[in-house]
Amino acid sequence: MEENQENWLPHLINAVPTTGYGKKLSMYTIALEGWRRGLKLKFYTIDNPENKLKIRYSLSSDEREHHFESSKGDKTTEEAYEICDNKFLTKEYLEKAGVPVAKGKRFPEASTNDEIIDYALSLGFPLVLKPINANGGKGVFSNIHTEEAFKDALEHVREDLGYPDVIVEKFVPGNEYRFIVVEDEVVGVLNRVPANIVGNGKDTIRQLIRNKNNERKRNPHLKSRMIKVDKAVTDLLKSYGYTMKTVPGEGEVLPLRLTSNLSTGGDSVDLTDVISPELNRIAIEGTKAIPGLSVSGMDIIVNEEDGSGVIIEANTRPGLGGHLFPVQGKPRDLPKKIVDYYFPETKDYERSALYFDFNSVLDPLKNRTATTVNVAPLPYGHTYSKKYIVSGKVQKIGYKVWIKRQAMQRRMHGFAEDLDDGVISIVIASTDKQAVDDFKQVCLEGNNKAKVENVEVEEYDLPVQIGFHINQKVTVEDVRELEKEKEQIEKERDYFQKKYGQIQNSTIWKSTSPVRKVLDVIKGK
């Protein structure tokens, strides 16, 4: 089903199922990119002590296979992961390589709070306090200005959150940017802006937040990252002299939070084309400074006044969602860059317009009815597509089910759906151009209850899911057609089972058994 998807990469329009939204975006889009290039794709689960569901995937050619966890491939070593997982180790490696980092010191579990406070006072405010190995910004306190605030944060991190091993750093003013580096190239730069709304002179703050959240629901990366109205939001509004009922003026930008986390409603803004060569150099050198790190997400605080930057964190699994679907700016095709790096020989392979059903792949893994799912290989060759608009007596008479049967018999892909004006839209795709062109005649023919008056032909250049699907509600007539189709398939199954039994019991089949065994050995079965 087609939707209005502005600012999407064309090859992803309609091709990202809701199953692939949020945290699974990196996994799905890299897997899809490799599969569309003709690589073999496999999803599988791994054993772990907590018995949690952990899904991994692999891409392979005839020569080699690479395994991935989200956006992290197997060219990133375990050593690189361990270094990046420990913020102090990261800092040490960066400093040794001459890469700019914030001044600071690590305090292990054995350190007392008094020792840490003494060092903090000698370093001078403002300060940053963060755990050595927490993820997602958990336990990170930034821009601490007073001794009392530092003591409160320290107690909270070490005792309440249970992170006794901490780092104290000098706070570096500026904006935090995420740089994605693939080998020797910066392929994406993102700035995360705190949750905000823009007034229109008519709607209240409450309504503007609701409108903004509706927009976020349409973004695959932000669908589950809504702006939540909590005490932090209402307190900030109060400091402006506003309430949820206030109507901001036309064009008035109103920040709702001081932190830029996307999970609490922040916006992602692409800055790849305007970032300075010096900052790109810092990100690339920071990646090279960590042994075994080939694809990274470098978080850099940038001083907007002088353009300088310091690395505050290195990530081995950089999320791609914000770069693929930024709120502002140009989307970046990072899955292509990653597959180019792992399979450079496929760079010039024509990307197919087809995509696979991610739901049917994940379901048996989630239900634990399978530990491995191999995705069916991509049909070889260029995919041709067309849309047929069929008018006449065609709705609610089983016409769509009949069309589906015709398409599947011809091994074609696409979908059919009712439109509001009584017509049916049919998208058909195949590597056989003539078959796509000839399908117009199939649409004109119709089932025995249809009265087709006209079939208009339109070009179609959007992605198409493998198989043929019926969108929207299925009518009673459609159900009857499906039951007939099921009955026909069962008859065919019974016929072939009977024929197979006759062959197995035949004298020729039994007498040739030794020959078949030898052939199986030759084939390696």
Coordinates of C-alpha atoms in Angstrom, one line a residue:
M1 CA 0.0 0.0 0.0
E2 CA 1.4 3.3 -1.0
E3 CA 1.8 6.1 1.6
N4 CA 3.0 9.7 1.5
Q5 CA 6.6 9.2 2.7
E6 CA 8.5 12.5 2.3
N7 CA 12.2 12.6 2.7
W8 CA 12.7 8.8 2.4
L9 CA 15.4 7.2 0.3
P10 CA 13.4 6.0 -2.8
H11 CA 14.5 2.3 -2.4
L12 CA 13.1 2.2 1.1
I13 CA 9.6 3.7 0.4
N14 CA 7.0 1.1 1.4
A15 CA 9.9 -1.4 2.0
V16 CA 10.3 -0.9 5.8
P17 CA 7.7 -3.0 7.7
T18 CA 6.7 -1.9 11.2
T19 CA 8.6 -5.0 12.5
G20 CA 11.7 -3.3 11.2
Y21 CA 11.1 0.0 13.0
G22 CA 13.0 1.3 15.9
K23 CA 15.9 -0.8 17.2
K24 CA 15.7 -3.3 14.3
L25 CA 16.2 -0.7 11.6
S26 CA 20.0 -1.2 11.3
M27 CA 19.5 -5.0 11.2
Y28 CA 16.7 -4.9 8.6
T29 CA 18.2 -2.3 6.2
I30 CA 21.7 -3.8 6.1
A31 CA 20.2 -7.3 5.6
L32 CA 17.9 -6.0 2.9
E33 CA 20.7 -4.1 1.1
G34 CA 22.9 -7.3 1.0
W35 CA 19.9 -9.5 -0.1
R36 CA 19.0 -7.0 -2.9
R37 CA 22.5 -7.4 -4.3
G38 CA 22.1 -11.2 -4.6
L39 CA 23.9 -12.2 -1.4
K40 CA 22.6 -15.1 0.6
L41 CA 20.8 -14.0 3.8
K42 CA 20.3 -15.9 7.0
F43 CA 18.8 -14.9 10.3
Y44 CA 19.5 -17.0 13.5
T45 CA 19.3 -17.0 17.2
I46 CA 22.3 -17.5 19.6
D47 CA 22.4 -19.2 23.0
N48 CA 22.9 -17.0 26.1
P49 CA 22.8 -17.6 29.9
E50 CA 19.8 -15.3 30.4
N51 CA 17.8 -17.2 27.7
K52 CA 17.0 -13.8 26.1
L53 CA 16.1 -13.8 22.5
K54 CA 19.2 -12.6 20.6
I55 CA 18.8 -12.5 16.8
R56 CA 21.8 -12.3 14.5
Y57 CA 22.1 -12.4 10.7
S58 CA 24.7 -13.3 8.1
L59 CA 25.3 -12.3 4.5
S60 CA 27.3 -14.5 2.2
S61 CA 28.6 -14.9 -1.3
D62 CA 30.2 -17.9 -3.0
E63 CA 33.6 -16.9 -1.6
R64 CA 32.8 -15.9 2.1
E65 CA 30.3 -15.2 4.8
H66 CA 30.1 -12.3 7.3
H67 CA 28.1 -12.2 10.5
F68 CA 26.3 -9.2 12.0
E69 CA 24.8 -8.0 15.2
S70 CA 22.6 -5.0 14.4
S71 CA 25.1 -2.6 12.6
K72 CA 28.2 -4.3 13.9
G73 CA 29.8 -6.8 11.6
D74 CA 32.5 -9.4 12.3
K75 CA 35.3 -7.2 11.0
T76 CA 34.9 -5.3 14.2
T77 CA 36.9 -7.3 16.7
E78 CA 36.1 -8.4 20.2
E79 CA 39.0 -6.3 21.4
A80 CA 37.5 -3.2 19.8
Y81 CA 34.1 -4.0 21.5
E82 CA 35.7 -4.3 24.9
I83 CA 37.6 -1.0 24.5
C84 CA 34.5 0.9 23.4
D85 CA 32.4 -0.7 26.1
N86 CA 34.8 0.8 28.7
K87 CA 34.8 4.6 28.5
F88 CA 38.1 4.9 30.3
L89 CA 39.9 2.5 28.0
T90 CA 38.4 4.4 25.1
K91 CA 39.8 7.6 26.5
E92 CA 43.3 6.0 27.0
Y93 CA 43.5 4.8 23.4
L94 CA 42.3 8.1 22.0
E95 CA 44.8 10.1 24.1
K96 CA 47.7 7.9 23.1
A97 CA 46.8 8.5 19.4
G98 CA 46.7 12.3 20.0
V99 CA 43.0 12.5 19.4
P100 CA 41.3 15.3 21.4
V101 CA 39.3 14.2 24.5
A102 CA 38.0 15.9 27.6
K103 CA 40.4 16.2 30.5
G104 CA 39.5 13.8 33.3
K105 CA 40.2 10.8 35.4
R106 CA 38.8 7.3 36.2
F107 CA 37.9 6.3 39.8
P108 CA 37.5 2.5 40.3
E109 CA 35.1 0.9 42.9
A110 CA 37.8 1.1 45.6
S111 CA 37.9 4.9 45.4
T112 CA 36.0 6.8 48.1
N113 CA 33.5 9.5 47.4
D114 CA 35.8 12.0 49.2
E115 CA 38.7 11.2 46.8
I116 CA 36.4 11.8 43.8
I117 CA 35.0 15.0 45.2
D118 CA 38.6 16.4 45.9
Y119 CA 39.6 15.7 42.3
A120 CA 36.4 17.3 41.0
L121 CA 37.1 20.5 43.0
S122 CA 40.7 20.5 41.7
L123 CA 39.5 20.1 38.1
G124 CA 37.0 22.9 38.5
F125 CA 33.4 23.3 37.4
P126 CA 31.4 22.7 35.2
L127 CA 31.9 18.9 35.2
V128 CA 30.7 15.6 33.8
L129 CA 30.1 12.5 35.8
K130 CA 29.5 9.2 34.0
P131 CA 29.8 5.4 34.7
I132 CA 32.6 3.5 33.1
N133 CA 30.4 1.1 31.1
A134 CA 26.8 2.2 31.1
N135 CA 24.9 2.5 27.8
G136 CA 22.3 4.8 26.3
G137 CA 23.4 7.8 28.5
K138 CA 22.3 6.0 31.7
G139 CA 23.9 7.6 34.7
V140 CA 25.5 10.4 32.8
F141 CA 25.3 13.8 34.5
S142 CA 26.5 16.7 32.4
N143 CA 27.3 20.4 33.0
I144 CA 27.4 20.1 36.8
H145 CA 28.0 23.6 38.3
T146 CA 28.2 23.1 42.1
E147 CA 29.8 20.9 44.7
E148 CA 26.4 20.0 46.1
A149 CA 25.0 19.0 42.8
F150 CA 28.1 16.9 42.1
K151 CA 27.8 15.1 45.5
D152 CA 24.1 14.3 44.8
A153 CA 24.9 13.0 41.3
L154 CA 27.9 10.9 42.6
E155 CA 25.8 9.3 45.3
H156 CA 23.0 8.5 42.8
V157 CA 25.3 7.0 40.2
R158 CA 27.4 4.9 42.6
E159 CA 24.8 3.8 45.1
D160 CA 21.3 4.1 43.6
L161 CA 22.2 3.0 40.1
G162 CA 24.9 0.6 41.1
Y163 CA 27.8 2.0 39.0
P164 CA 30.7 2.3 41.4
D165 CA 33.4 2.7 38.7
V166 CA 33.1 6.2 37.3
I167 CA 34.8 8.9 35.3
V168 CA 35.0 12.6 36.2
E169 CA 35.7 15.0 33.3
K170 CA 35.8 18.6 32.6
F171 CA 32.6 19.7 30.9
V172 CA 33.2 20.8 27.3
P173 CA 30.5 23.3 26.0
G174 CA 29.1 22.8 22.6
N175 CA 26.7 20.5 20.7
E176 CA 27.0 16.8 20.5
Y177 CA 27.3 15.3 17.0
R178 CA 27.2 11.6 16.0
F179 CA 29.8 10.8 13.3
I180 CA 29.4 7.5 11.4
V181 CA 32.8 6.3 10.1
V182 CA 33.2 3.4 7.7
E183 CA 37.0 2.6 7.4
D184 CA 38.5 5.8 6.2
E185 CA 35.4 7.8 5.4
V186 CA 32.8 9.8 7.4
V187 CA 29.5 8.7 5.8
G188 CA 27.0 10.4 8.1
V189 CA 26.9 13.2 10.7
L190 CA 23.9 13.8 12.9
N191 CA 23.0 16.5 15.5
R192 CA 20.4 15.7 18.1
V193 CA 18.2 18.6 19.0
P194 CA 16.2 18.6 22.3
A195 CA 12.5 18.0 22.0
N196 CA 10.8 21.1 20.7
I197 CA 7.7 22.5 19.1
V198 CA 7.1 25.4 16.7
G199 CA 4.1 27.6 17.4
N200 CA 1.5 28.5 14.7
G201 CA -0.4 31.2 16.6
K202 CA -3.5 28.9 16.8
D203 CA -2.8 25.7 18.7
T204 CA -2.0 25.2 22.4
I205 CA 1.2 23.7 23.5
R206 CA -0.7 20.5 24.3
Q207 CA -2.1 20.3 20.7
L208 CA 1.3 21.1 19.2
I209 CA 2.9 18.3 21.1
R210 CA 0.2 15.9 19.9
N211 CA 0.7 17.1 16.3
K212 CA 4.5 16.6 16.6
N213 CA 4.0 13.1 18.1
N214 CA 1.7 12.2 15.1
E215 CA 4.6 13.2 12.8
R216 CA 7.0 11.0 14.8
K217 CA 4.8 8.0 14.5
R218 CA 5.3 8.1 10.7
N219 CA 9.1 8.0 11.1
P220 CA 10.5 4.4 11.4
H221 CA 13.2 5.6 13.7
L222 CA 11.0 7.7 16.0
K223 CA 7.8 5.8 16.1
S224 CA 8.3 4.6 19.7
R225 CA 10.1 7.8 20.8
M226 CA 7.4 10.1 21.7
I227 CA 7.5 13.5 23.4
K228 CA 6.3 12.7 26.9
V229 CA 4.8 15.4 29.1
D230 CA 6.4 14.9 32.5
K231 CA 7.6 17.1 35.4
A232 CA 10.8 18.1 33.5
V233 CA 8.6 19.4 30.6
T234 CA 6.1 21.3 32.8
D235 CA 8.8 22.8 34.9
L236 CA 10.6 24.1 31.9
L237 CA 7.4 25.5 30.5
K238 CA 6.8 27.2 33.9
S239 CA 10.2 28.8 33.7
Y240 CA 9.0 30.4 30.4
G241 CA 5.8 31.6 32.1
Y242 CA 3.9 29.0 30.0
T243 CA 1.4 26.2 30.7
M244 CA 0.1 23.4 28.5
K245 CA -2.8 25.7 27.5
T246 CA -0.5 28.5 26.2
V247 CA -0.7 29.3 22.5
P248 CA 2.8 30.1 21.2
G249 CA 3.1 32.7 18.4
E250 CA 3.6 32.0 14.7
G251 CA 7.1 30.5 14.2
E252 CA 8.0 30.6 17.9
V253 CA 10.4 27.7 18.6
L254 CA 9.8 26.3 22.1
P255 CA 12.3 23.8 23.6
L256 CA 10.6 21.3 25.8
R257 CA 13.7 19.6 27.3
L258 CA 17.4 20.6 28.0
T259 CA 18.8 17.1 27.0
S260 CA 18.9 16.0 23.3
N261 CA 18.1 12.3 23.7
L262 CA 15.9 11.1 20.8
S263 CA 14.2 8.7 23.2
T264 CA 12.6 11.6 25.1
G265 CA 11.5 13.4 21.9
G266 CA 14.6 14.9 20.5
D267 CA 15.0 15.6 16.7
S268 CA 17.7 14.2 14.4
V269 CA 19.3 16.8 12.0
D270 CA 21.6 15.7 9.2
L271 CA 24.8 17.8 8.9
T272 CA 27.0 15.6 6.8
D273 CA 27.5 18.1 3.9
V274 CA 28.4 21.1 6.1
I275 CA 30.7 19.6 8.7
S276 CA 34.3 20.8 8.6
P277 CA 37.2 18.6 7.4
E278 CA 38.9 19.0 10.7
L279 CA 36.0 17.4 12.6
N280 CA 35.9 14.6 10.0
R281 CA 39.6 14.0 10.6
I282 CA 39.0 13.7 14.4
A283 CA 36.3 11.1 13.8
I284 CA 38.4 9.1 11.4
E285 CA 41.6 9.2 13.6
G286 CA 39.5 8.3 16.6
T287 CA 38.3 5.2 14.8
K288 CA 41.8 4.2 13.7
A289 CA 43.1 4.7 17.3
I290 CA 41.0 1.7 18.5
P291 CA 42.4 -1.6 17.3
G292 CA 40.0 -3.7 15.3
L293 CA 37.4 -0.9 14.9
S294 CA 36.3 -0.5 11.3
V295 CA 32.8 0.8 11.5
S296 CA 32.1 3.3 14.3
G297 CA 29.8 5.8 15.8
M298 CA 31.9 8.7 17.3
D299 CA 30.2 11.1 19.6
I300 CA 31.9 14.5 19.4
I301 CA 31.2 17.7 21.3
V302 CA 31.7 20.5 18.9
N303 CA 32.4 24.1 20.1
E304 CA 30.4 26.2 17.7
E305 CA 32.5 29.3 18.3
D306 CA 35.9 28.0 17.2
G307 CA 34.9 24.7 15.4
S308 CA 37.0 22.5 17.7
G309 CA 35.8 19.1 18.9
V310 CA 36.5 16.4 21.4
I311 CA 35.4 12.8 21.3
I312 CA 33.4 11.8 24.3
E313 CA 32.4 8.2 23.3
A314 CA 33.1 5.6 20.7
N315 CA 30.4 3.0 19.6
T316 CA 30.8 -0.3 17.8
R317 CA 27.1 -0.6 17.0
P318 CA 26.2 2.9 15.6
G319 CA 22.4 3.1 15.1
L320 CA 21.6 3.9 11.5
G321 CA 17.9 5.0 12.0
G322 CA 18.5 8.7 12.7
H323 CA 20.7 9.0 9.5
L324 CA 18.2 7.0 7.3
F325 CA 15.2 9.0 8.6
P326 CA 16.3 12.4 9.9
V327 CA 13.7 14.9 11.0
Q328 CA 15.6 17.6 9.1
G329 CA 18.2 17.2 6.3
K330 CA 19.1 14.7 3.8
P331 CA 18.8 10.9 4.5
R332 CA 22.0 8.9 4.2
D333 CA 22.3 5.5 2.7
L334 CA 24.5 4.0 5.3
P335 CA 23.5 0.3 4.8
K336 CA 25.0 0.7 1.2
K337 CA 28.3 2.0 2.6
I338 CA 28.5 -0.9 5.1
V339 CA 27.7 -3.6 2.5
D340 CA 30.2 -1.9 0.1
Y341 CA 32.8 -2.3 2.8
Y342 CA 32.1 -6.0 3.5
F343 CA 31.4 -7.0 -0.1
P344 CA 33.1 -4.5 -2.3
E345 CA 32.7 -6.8 -5.4
T346 CA 28.9 -6.1 -5.2
K347 CA 29.2 -2.3 -5.4
D348 CA 28.1 -2.2 -9.0
Y349 CA 25.3 -4.9 -8.6
E350 CA 22.0 -3.5 -9.6
R351 CA 19.9 -3.1 -6.5
S352 CA 16.6 -5.0 -6.8
A353 CA 13.3 -3.2 -6.3
L354 CA 12.0 -6.3 -4.4
Y355 CA 12.0 -6.8 -0.6
F356 CA 11.3 -9.7 1.6
D357 CA 8.6 -10.2 4.3
F358 CA 10.5 -9.4 7.5
N359 CA 7.6 -10.5 9.7
S360 CA 7.6 -14.1 8.4
V361 CA 11.3 -14.2 8.9
L362 CA 11.2 -13.1 12.6
D363 CA 8.1 -14.9 13.7
P364 CA 9.6 -18.5 13.9
L365 CA 12.6 -17.1 15.7
K366 CA 10.5 -15.1 18.2
N367 CA 8.3 -18.1 18.8
R368 CA 11.4 -20.2 19.2
T369 CA 10.0 -22.7 16.7
A370 CA 13.2 -22.3 14.6
T371 CA 16.7 -21.3 15.4
T372 CA 17.6 -20.4 11.8
V373 CA 15.7 -18.9 8.9
N374 CA 17.2 -18.7 5.4
V375 CA 15.6 -16.0 3.2
A376 CA 14.6 -17.2 -0.2
P377 CA 17.1 -16.1 -2.8
L378 CA 16.4 -13.0 -4.9
P379 CA 15.0 -13.7 -8.4
Y380 CA 17.9 -13.0 -10.8
G381 CA 17.7 -10.1 -13.2
H382 CA 16.2 -6.6 -13.5
T383 CA 12.7 -6.2 -12.0
Y384 CA 10.0 -4.6 -14.2
S385 CA 6.9 -3.2 -12.6
K386 CA 3.6 -1.7 -13.7
K387 CA 0.4 -0.5 -12.1
Y388 CA -3.0 -1.5 -13.6
I389 CA -6.1 0.5 -12.6
V390 CA -9.1 -1.7 -13.2
S391 CA -12.6 -0.2 -13.4
G392 CA -16.0 -1.8 -13.8
K393 CA -17.8 -4.3 -11.6
V394 CA -14.7 -5.6 -9.8
Q395 CA -15.0 -4.9 -6.1
K396 CA -16.5 -7.4 -3.5
I397 CA -16.8 -10.3 -6.0
G398 CA -13.6 -12.2 -5.4
Y399 CA -11.7 -10.4 -8.3
K400 CA -8.6 -9.6 -6.2
V401 CA -8.3 -13.2 -5.0
W402 CA -8.6 -14.4 -8.6
I403 CA -5.9 -11.8 -9.7
K404 CA -3.6 -13.1 -6.8
R405 CA -4.0 -16.7 -8.1
Q406 CA -3.1 -15.6 -11.7
A407 CA 0.0 -13.7 -10.4
M408 CA 1.2 -16.5 -8.3
Q409 CA 0.8 -19.1 -11.0
R410 CA 3.1 -16.9 -13.1
R411 CA 5.5 -16.4 -10.2
M412 CA 4.9 -12.7 -10.2
H413 CA 5.0 -10.2 -7.3
G414 CA 2.9 -7.3 -6.2
F415 CA -0.4 -6.4 -4.6
A416 CA -4.1 -5.5 -5.2
E417 CA -6.2 -3.1 -3.3
D418 CA -9.6 -1.4 -3.5
L419 CA -9.7 2.3 -4.2
D420 CA -12.4 4.7 -2.9
D421 CA -13.9 5.3 -6.4
G422 CA -14.9 1.7 -6.9
V423 CA -11.8 0.7 -8.9
I424 CA -9.0 -1.7 -8.1
S425 CA -5.3 -0.9 -8.2
I426 CA -3.0 -3.8 -9.1
V427 CA 0.8 -3.6 -9.0
I428 CA 2.6 -6.4 -10.7
A429 CA 6.4 -7.0 -10.8
S430 CA 8.6 -9.6 -12.5
T431 CA 12.0 -10.1 -14.1
D432 CA 10.0 -11.1 -17.2
K433 CA 9.1 -7.8 -18.9
Q434 CA 6.8 -9.4 -21.4
A435 CA 4.9 -11.1 -18.6
V436 CA 4.3 -7.8 -16.9
D437 CA 3.1 -6.2 -20.1
D438 CA 0.8 -9.2 -20.8
F439 CA -0.8 -9.0 -17.4
K440 CA -3.0 -6.2 -18.7
Q441 CA -4.9 -8.8 -20.6
V442 CA -5.3 -11.0 -17.5
C443 CA -6.8 -8.0 -15.7
L444 CA -9.2 -7.4 -18.6
E445 CA -10.3 -11.0 -18.5
G446 CA -11.2 -11.1 -14.8
N447 CA -13.1 -13.9 -13.0
N448 CA -16.6 -15.1 -14.0
K449 CA -18.3 -12.5 -11.8
A450 CA -16.4 -9.5 -12.9
K451 CA -17.4 -7.0 -15.6
V452 CA -14.2 -5.2 -16.5
E453 CA -14.8 -2.0 -18.4
N454 CA -11.3 -0.6 -18.6
V455 CA -7.7 -1.1 -17.5
E456 CA -5.4 1.9 -17.3
V457 CA -1.7 1.4 -17.3
E458 CA 0.7 3.4 -15.2
E459 CA 4.5 3.2 -14.6
Y460 CA 5.5 2.0 -11.1
D461 CA 9.0 2.6 -9.7
L462 CA 8.5 1.9 -5.9
P463 CA 9.7 -1.3 -4.1
V464 CA 7.5 -4.4 -4.2
Q465 CA 7.3 -7.2 -1.6
I466 CA 8.1 -10.7 -2.7
G467 CA 4.9 -12.7 -3.4
F468 CA 1.5 -11.3 -4.1
H469 CA -0.7 -9.7 -1.4
I470 CA -4.2 -8.3 -1.0
N471 CA -4.3 -5.1 0.9
Q472 CA -7.3 -3.8 2.9
K473 CA -10.2 -5.8 4.1
V474 CA -11.1 -9.2 2.6
T475 CA -14.8 -9.5 1.6
V476 CA -17.1 -12.5 1.9
E477 CA -16.7 -13.2 -1.8
D478 CA -12.9 -13.0 -1.3
V479 CA -13.1 -15.6 1.5
R480 CA -15.2 -17.9 -0.8
E481 CA -12.6 -17.5 -3.5
L482 CA -9.8 -18.3 -1.0
E483 CA -11.7 -21.4 0.1
K484 CA -12.0 -22.5 -3.5
E485 CA -8.3 -21.9 -4.0
K486 CA -7.5 -24.0 -0.9
E487 CA -9.7 -26.8 -2.1
Q488 CA -8.0 -26.8 -5.5
I489 CA -4.5 -26.8 -3.9
E490 CA -5.5 -29.7 -1.6
K491 CA -6.7 -31.7 -4.7
E492 CA -3.5 -31.0 -6.4
R493 CA -1.5 -32.1 -3.3
D494 CA -3.5 -35.4 -3.0
Y495 CA -3.0 -36.1 -6.7
F496 CA 0.8 -35.6 -6.5
Q497 CA 1.1 -37.6 -3.3
K498 CA -0.8 -40.5 -5.0
K499 CA 1.5 -40.3 -8.0
Y500 CA 4.6 -40.2 -5.8
G501 CA 3.4 -43.3 -3.9
Q502 CA 2.8 -45.1 -7.2
I503 CA 6.3 -44.3 -8.4
Q504 CA 7.9 -45.4 -5.1
N505 CA 6.1 -48.8 -5.4
S506 CA 7.0 -49.3 -9.0
T507 CA 9.5 -51.9 -10.1
I508 CA 11.7 -49.4 -11.9
W509 CA 12.0 -47.1 -8.8
K510 CA 13.0 -50.1 -6.6
S511 CA 15.5 -51.5 -9.2
T512 CA 17.2 -48.1 -9.6
S513 CA 17.7 -47.5 -5.9
P514 CA 21.4 -48.4 -5.9
V515 CA 22.1 -46.0 -8.7
R516 CA 20.3 -43.1 -6.8
K517 CA 22.4 -43.8 -3.7
V518 CA 25.6 -43.5 -5.7
L519 CA 24.4 -40.2 -7.3
D520 CA 23.6 -38.9 -3.8
V521 CA 27.1 -39.7 -2.6
I522 CA 28.5 -37.9 -5.7
K523 CA 26.3 -34.8 -5.0
G524 CA 27.5 -34.8 -1.3
K525 CA 24.2 -35.6 0.3

